[in-house]
Amino acid sequence: YYKWCKSNNFDSMLEKDIKVRQAKAQAKEDGILVQKQSQLDGHLRVCVVVVKYSDKHFKQAAIKWMIATDQPLRALEHPKFKEMIDVAASATAGV
């Protein structure tokens, strides 16, 4: 009977099957998801991690910047460069 019902797209009319379908329908009306767990994906978001200022990280970044932009060593001693770093260091939530 079950094989025939499945192959003919027919709902079983046995009493226990009717009760199961009614319970599922009632659960859906009550707002309960039957046999399906909800997901958190829609509620989660990616948070950007802001690295706090430290002398170690600054020195590493400054060396990488100097090499990448072909800057002379004295660029790190320029007053405007120091002013820019002081402004960036005083930022509380990142730059």
Phi, psi and omega in degrees: 000314181297320178298316180296317180301316181293316182289336180255010179053051185239134177283133179296139180255016175290148187304317182293325178290323177296318180296320179296315179297320179294320179295319178296318180296319179294320180296321178295322178295327180279358179088014180263129177279127182264126176056030177212125179267135179289163182243153180268353187309318181289343183261347182265149177222155181280129178255133178277127180272124180263122179282128179292151180292136171212154180298322181298311179295323178297314181297318178297315180294321180295318179295316178298320180295316180299317181291315184294326183255007178055049180271150175285158181300327182290351179297329179288344181262355183293137182302321181291326177294315179297321178297317180298319180291321178298319178296314180295323181291334182276354179292136183266332184249012181110170183252000000 
